[in-house]
Amino acid sequence: MADSNTIRLRVFSLNCWGIRYLSKHCRERYAMIGELLSREEHDIVLLQEVWSEKDFLCLKRKLSSTHPHSHYFKSGVIGSGMATFSRHRIHDAFLYRYSLNGYPYMAHHGDWFGGKAVGMVILNIGRLAAHVYVTHLHAEYCREKDSYLPHRVVQAWELQQFIRHTSSGADLVILAGDLNLHPQDLGNRLLRTYTGLRDSYTETAKFDGCEDGITLIADNPFINPKELCPFEKGIRIDYILYKGSGRVSIQCESLSTTKGSVPDHPFPYSDHEALSADLQLGEQDCALAELVDIVTEARTEVKVGLYCAERMRYTAARTGVMGMALLLLELAIAAVPWLALRADQPFPRASFYLLGVLCFAILITTFLLYIFYTMEVKALQGAEDQMRLAVGSLQERLRGFPLAQPLNRLCRPLDGQDPCPLEPEE
Amino acid sequence: MADSNTIRLRVFSLNCWGIRYLSKHCRERYAMIGELLSREEHDIVLLQEVWSEKDFLCLKRKLSSTHPHSHYFKSGVIGSGMATFSRHRIHDAFLYRYSLNGYPYMAHHGDWFGGKAVGMVILNIGRLAAHVYVTHLHAEYCREKDSYLPHRVVQAWELQQFIRHTSSGADLVILAGDLNLHPQDLGNRLLRTYTGLRDSYTETAKFDGCEDGITLIADNPFINPKELCPFEKGIRIDYILYKGSGRVSIQCESLSTTKGSVPDHPFPYSDHEALSADLQLGEQDCALAELVDIVTEARTEVKVGLYCAERMRYTAARTGVMGMALLLLELAIAAVPWLALRADQPFPRASFYLLGVLCFAILITTFLLYIFYTMEVKALQGAEDQMRLAVGSLQERLRGFPLAQPLNRLCRPLDGQDPCPLEPEE
């Protein structure tokens, strides 16, 4: 595989903030993004928040000569918003929808309607099979009181599962997107430690971009700096991650980000900064004990979410029962004079109907909420079960039991021939 | 790998029809199933329709000595109903929820609430990594006018995608479950041809069971033979499928099914028959041209579904607009006398409220339906896009273009060393 040493791969990632008619200068910004992409000719372009398929098709036309291959991932009510353009042929595409993704009644947050997911495309770069993933996790609206934390942890858990299980045939793995996770957040550590993916910002030999690699910066005119508080300058939540295999190792030669403004243009590409990474060859590593700790921490977080979801479900059920009791009470009050044959109706008719409608609305709402919370509980329980299984298996490995072959692949080259250093008895 | 020649694997699959308080003799049947499993000591047990977690836990206690390892897959409102028991250690579990699974308002069919999915567990059998899948696809309620056909085709598509992408590190692959597909149904051909999975019934050296391997039989006392019409004796919709790899090949030594009645018991284990397969070594094959035809057929089916979903969405939108118009009209009629200052109210109050409630109900219902159909359209479009991509890639392979490595793995041993016979220029 000496020839693979010479392969360079340029990867681009940007959250485009492309809500038609709502995002500022949406059309102009797409035109700027299209220009940038056709000029720079990255090998792989991974975009998020391309909410309108029309905008995707417009970009596709514009990039038809530089990036002849593309895929748009559809999901949920609005779509996943994820799109990929490639100079190399895309052979296969697969989408995994996260089992938890916020609440439909939090319509102003909108995540639920977006159908957040992780998309995978498989492409061949020379003779190498590249599995390229793009994702966009649930946003964090309030860091102090983050009610979506369990959802984001479950999304990170499912993301690492999906990548781990679908990449064992890959020569190289690339993940890019808006993770909505700070570099040391639990979900981020879970993802990187379990999959062995490496962060191009911390690994790069050369960096050109904002201080600390931040991608949501206070200087961006589309951003309200108050929303970034207490992070005055900004936060780093967009990433390009990568790993090699037994056949190929990857190094990040250089990483650059945009810095809020674009020369010769009055505004930036988006409210997020764009990332652009130059990749070459390298190696990977994985610390088992750290992984056990992180999975255990994630499990605790999911349990907290489970407790909340069960409590909410109980509240919905209780409110529903109250609504039902009120309805029955009303019917009883109405029935008494009716049974007493043509006595005067003591209950004003308008109030009667209004109260009836109210009870009915309560019943419907609580029923829908009950169903929704039940689904949330199931999904959280499911993730918790899988995490328990994973912790058990990892702990056994740490104690030096005969190793699971698929788990070996976590920290040893994919050809599966050479024994793992953690396996003394093999 | 000479020692793997001596490994025998016994796999069991049953749709338990375990709806507490609704399925007949549910408790007694679970006791019988528990007895059977602890007596027979299969290596891997894959159950469907274990709807209650309590029943799973009860089985788990009963099988704790024979099958110390187990996993229950949670999903949707009720659950996926899928459970697995194993004599070999389960190292990892992963669940993929199908993007389409019937309609929530078809509550009497119940599939939507079940959260249909495919579950995977990874276990080690000796030194071999076995990826074992269990699934239960959407039921077919009317074969002549099957409105769920596009949903089932998309499920089969996602099933093959999931298996293909998550099994490239596997030494052997086993899939069992109630596919709700006849042997020559499109979804079944799509699944088998794309993944290379082989049907234990057609491949087995020795078969002991009902005629034609049927698993939903007219003789079963829990079955209404009219529902099987026009298939007088019954249909075959439950399967154990398998394939090997470069390291391991599998043969089915024998397959047996139950035959409706159980000796010394007044009724059978379930409304479905149970399958039990003895597996050893064998080979696999894949015909590309056939695969292209099947994917094209599946794509047509999905397009038909897409057309219907779009039409339904349009109808919902139109009804919603009518509801809105009616509401506005009512408000206008009510407003005219109010604007004319204290003129007599020409509109009876009770009718006014009733009509208002009706309009409101129409608006809510059509809004929910619109959202639901939009999600369906997105999922169908997504599957169609992926199928288009797949057909393109397969056709290029047929024409002899340089081959995609991951696609190669489809029909050649997984070690990826020996060139595929379809690749003349490699």
mmCIF file of C-alpha atoms in Angstrom, chain A residues 53 70-72 74-79 89-97 99 112-113 120 122 124 127-129 131 158 161-162 164-169 171 247 349-350 353-354 357 368 371 374-375 378-379 381-382 385-386 389-390 392-393 396 403-407 409 426, chain B residues 53 70-72 74-79 89-97 99 112-113 120 122 124 127-129 131 158 161-162 164-169 171 247 349-350 353-354 357 368 371 374-375 378-379 381-382 385-386 389-390 392-393 396 403-407 409 426:
data_model
loop_
_atom_site.group_PDB
_atom_site.id
_atom_site.type_symbol
_atom_site.label_atom_id
_atom_site.label_comp_id
_atom_site.label_asym_id
_atom_site.label_seq_id
_atom_site.Cartn_x
_atom_site.Cartn_y
_atom_site.Cartn_z
ATOM 1 C CA GLU A 53 -34.162 20.366 -1.311
ATOM 2 C CA SER A 70 -23.856 13.956 -4.470
ATOM 3 C CA HIS A 71 -26.448 12.686 -2.036
ATOM 4 C CA TYR A 72 -29.197 14.422 -0.058
ATOM 5 C CA LYS A 74 -34.215 12.799 3.590
ATOM 6 C CA SER A 75 -35.791 12.212 6.988
ATOM 7 C CA GLY A 76 -38.465 13.432 9.419
ATOM 8 C CA VAL A 77 -40.956 16.154 8.482
ATOM 9 C CA ILE A 78 -38.602 18.767 7.126
ATOM 10 C CA GLY A 79 -35.634 16.584 6.293
ATOM 11 C CA ARG A 89 -18.069 8.179 -7.061
ATOM 12 C CA ILE A 90 -20.595 7.464 -4.279
ATOM 13 C CA HIS A 91 -21.398 3.752 -4.304
ATOM 14 C CA ASP A 92 -23.798 3.408 -1.452
ATOM 15 C CA ALA A 93 -25.759 5.544 0.979
ATOM 16 C CA PHE A 94 -27.419 4.655 4.265
ATOM 17 C CA LEU A 95 -29.242 6.739 6.851
ATOM 18 C CA TYR A 96 -29.771 6.074 10.548
ATOM 19 C CA ARG A 97 -32.430 8.166 12.299
ATOM 20 C CA SER A 99 -34.400 7.238 18.216
ATOM 21 C CA TRP A 112 -37.922 17.155 16.305
ATOM 22 C CA PHE A 113 -39.278 18.166 12.904
ATOM 23 C CA MET A 120 -23.229 7.487 5.499
ATOM 24 C CA ILE A 122 -19.328 4.905 0.754
ATOM 25 C CA ASN A 124 -13.719 4.783 -3.419
ATOM 26 C CA ARG A 127 -8.334 1.592 -4.296
ATOM 27 C CA LEU A 128 -9.414 2.622 -0.802
ATOM 28 C CA ALA A 129 -12.951 2.321 0.557
ATOM 29 C CA HIS A 131 -16.870 5.467 4.731
ATOM 30 C CA GLU A 158 -26.223 5.690 18.534
ATOM 31 C CA GLN A 161 -22.740 2.425 17.371
ATOM 32 C CA PHE A 162 -23.639 3.191 13.781
ATOM 33 C CA ARG A 164 -18.523 1.260 14.646
ATOM 34 C CA HIS A 165 -20.839 -1.337 13.140
ATOM 35 C CA THR A 166 -20.855 0.033 9.598
ATOM 36 C CA SER A 167 -17.160 0.830 9.255
ATOM 37 C CA SER A 168 -15.452 -2.489 9.849
ATOM 38 C CA GLY A 169 -15.000 -2.912 6.093
ATOM 39 C CA ASP A 171 -10.091 1.600 4.893
ATOM 40 C CA ARG A 247 -4.338 -0.810 5.599
ATOM 41 C CA ARG A 349 -75.495 25.222 27.858
ATOM 42 C CA ALA A 350 -72.512 27.267 26.638
ATOM 43 C CA TYR A 353 -70.075 22.652 25.821
ATOM 44 C CA LEU A 354 -66.984 24.681 26.665
ATOM 45 C CA VAL A 357 -64.403 20.653 24.833
ATOM 46 C CA LEU A 368 -50.650 11.997 22.815
ATOM 47 C CA ILE A 371 -47.685 7.892 23.929
ATOM 48 C CA THR A 374 -43.670 6.042 26.400
ATOM 49 C CA MET A 375 -41.650 6.085 23.192
ATOM 50 C CA LYS A 378 -38.476 2.849 25.553
ATOM 51 C CA ALA A 379 -35.710 4.498 23.567
ATOM 52 C CA GLN A 381 -34.258 2.108 28.240
ATOM 53 C CA GLY A 382 -33.021 0.556 25.006
ATOM 54 C CA ASP A 385 -29.554 -1.732 28.115
ATOM 55 C CA GLN A 386 -27.053 -1.576 25.279
ATOM 56 C CA LEU A 389 -23.999 -4.751 27.822
ATOM 57 C CA ALA A 390 -21.098 -2.712 26.471
ATOM 58 C CA GLY A 392 -19.858 -5.591 30.899
ATOM 59 C CA SER A 393 -18.035 -6.619 27.768
ATOM 60 C CA GLU A 396 -14.277 -8.364 30.902
ATOM 61 C CA LEU A 403 -11.727 -11.275 23.706
ATOM 62 C CA ALA A 404 -14.668 -10.564 21.488
ATOM 63 C CA GLN A 405 -13.484 -10.329 17.953
ATOM 64 C CA PRO A 406 -15.612 -7.346 16.956
ATOM 65 C CA LEU A 407 -14.489 -5.443 20.019
ATOM 66 C CA ARG A 409 -11.359 -4.305 16.024
ATOM 67 C CA GLU A 426 -4.100 -15.211 22.734
ATOM 68 C CA GLU B 53 -41.074 -7.139 29.031
ATOM 69 C CA SER B 70 -29.996 -12.435 26.455
ATOM 70 C CA HIS B 71 -31.129 -9.137 25.032
ATOM 71 C CA TYR B 72 -34.542 -7.484 24.694
ATOM 72 C CA LYS B 74 -36.971 -1.786 23.061
ATOM 73 C CA SER B 75 -38.551 0.510 20.486
ATOM 74 C CA GLY B 76 -41.708 2.470 19.632
ATOM 75 C CA VAL B 77 -44.634 2.752 22.014
ATOM 76 C CA ILE B 78 -45.141 -0.901 22.872
ATOM 77 C CA GLY B 79 -41.708 -2.216 21.992
ATOM 78 C CA ARG B 89 -21.721 -14.363 25.304
ATOM 79 C CA ILE B 90 -23.398 -11.364 23.630
ATOM 80 C CA HIS B 91 -20.797 -8.630 23.193
ATOM 81 C CA ASP B 92 -22.741 -5.910 21.507
ATOM 82 C CA ALA B 93 -26.292 -5.020 20.537
ATOM 83 C CA PHE B 94 -27.620 -2.490 18.053
ATOM 84 C CA LEU B 95 -31.138 -1.659 16.901
ATOM 85 C CA TYR B 96 -32.283 -0.072 13.639
ATOM 86 C CA ARG B 97 -35.862 1.254 13.594
ATOM 87 C CA SER B 99 -38.324 4.616 8.829
ATOM 88 C CA TRP B 112 -47.109 1.427 14.041
ATOM 89 C CA PHE B 113 -47.219 1.216 17.819
ATOM 90 C CA MET B 120 -28.432 -7.166 15.905
ATOM 91 C CA ILE B 122 -22.732 -9.843 18.094
ATOM 92 C CA ASN B 124 -18.437 -15.169 19.614
ATOM 93 C CA ARG B 127 -13.069 -17.864 17.595
ATOM 94 C CA LEU B 128 -15.741 -16.822 15.108
ATOM 95 C CA ALA B 129 -17.668 -13.543 15.215
ATOM 96 C CA HIS B 131 -23.608 -11.273 13.680
ATOM 97 C CA GLU B 158 -33.460 -0.981 5.032
ATOM 98 C CA GLN B 161 -28.810 -2.182 4.010
ATOM 99 C CA PHE B 162 -28.434 -2.651 7.743
ATOM 100 C CA ARG B 164 -24.876 -5.467 4.579
ATOM 101 C CA HIS B 165 -23.277 -2.474 6.266
ATOM 102 C CA THR B 166 -23.003 -3.989 9.731
ATOM 103 C CA SER B 167 -21.812 -7.455 8.777
ATOM 104 C CA SER B 168 -18.613 -6.827 6.863
ATOM 105 C CA GLY B 169 -16.590 -7.770 9.950
ATOM 106 C CA ASP B 171 -17.478 -14.503 10.068
ATOM 107 C CA ARG B 247 -13.212 -17.590 6.686
ATOM 108 C CA ARG B 349 -75.387 29.171 20.074
ATOM 109 C CA ALA B 350 -75.171 25.369 20.422
ATOM 110 C CA TYR B 353 -70.022 25.870 19.210
ATOM 111 C CA LEU B 354 -70.529 22.450 17.658
ATOM 112 C CA VAL B 357 -65.424 22.322 17.454
ATOM 113 C CA LEU B 368 -51.376 15.869 12.046
ATOM 114 C CA ILE B 371 -47.163 16.064 9.036
ATOM 115 C CA THR B 374 -44.812 14.430 4.860
ATOM 116 C CA MET B 375 -42.669 12.108 6.956
ATOM 117 C CA LYS B 378 -39.544 11.889 2.918
ATOM 118 C CA ALA B 379 -38.819 8.322 3.950
ATOM 119 C CA GLN B 381 -38.058 9.517 -1.323
ATOM 120 C CA GLY B 382 -34.993 8.707 0.779
ATOM 121 C CA ASP B 385 -32.776 7.913 -3.828
ATOM 122 C CA GLN B 386 -30.667 5.199 -2.252
ATOM 123 C CA LEU B 389 -27.698 5.096 -6.378
ATOM 124 C CA ALA B 390 -27.475 1.346 -5.864
ATOM 125 C CA GLY B 392 -26.315 2.905 -10.907
ATOM 126 C CA SER B 393 -23.454 1.347 -9.034
ATOM 127 C CA GLU B 396 -21.538 -0.014 -13.655
ATOM 128 C CA LEU B 403 -15.176 -1.957 -8.828
ATOM 129 C CA ALA B 404 -16.216 -0.433 -5.551
ATOM 130 C CA GLN B 405 -14.568 -2.333 -2.780
ATOM 131 C CA PRO B 406 -17.562 -2.466 -0.453
ATOM 132 C CA LEU B 407 -19.731 -3.787 -3.254
ATOM 133 C CA ARG B 409 -17.730 -7.832 -0.636
ATOM 134 C CA GLU B 426 -8.274 -6.099 -11.822
#
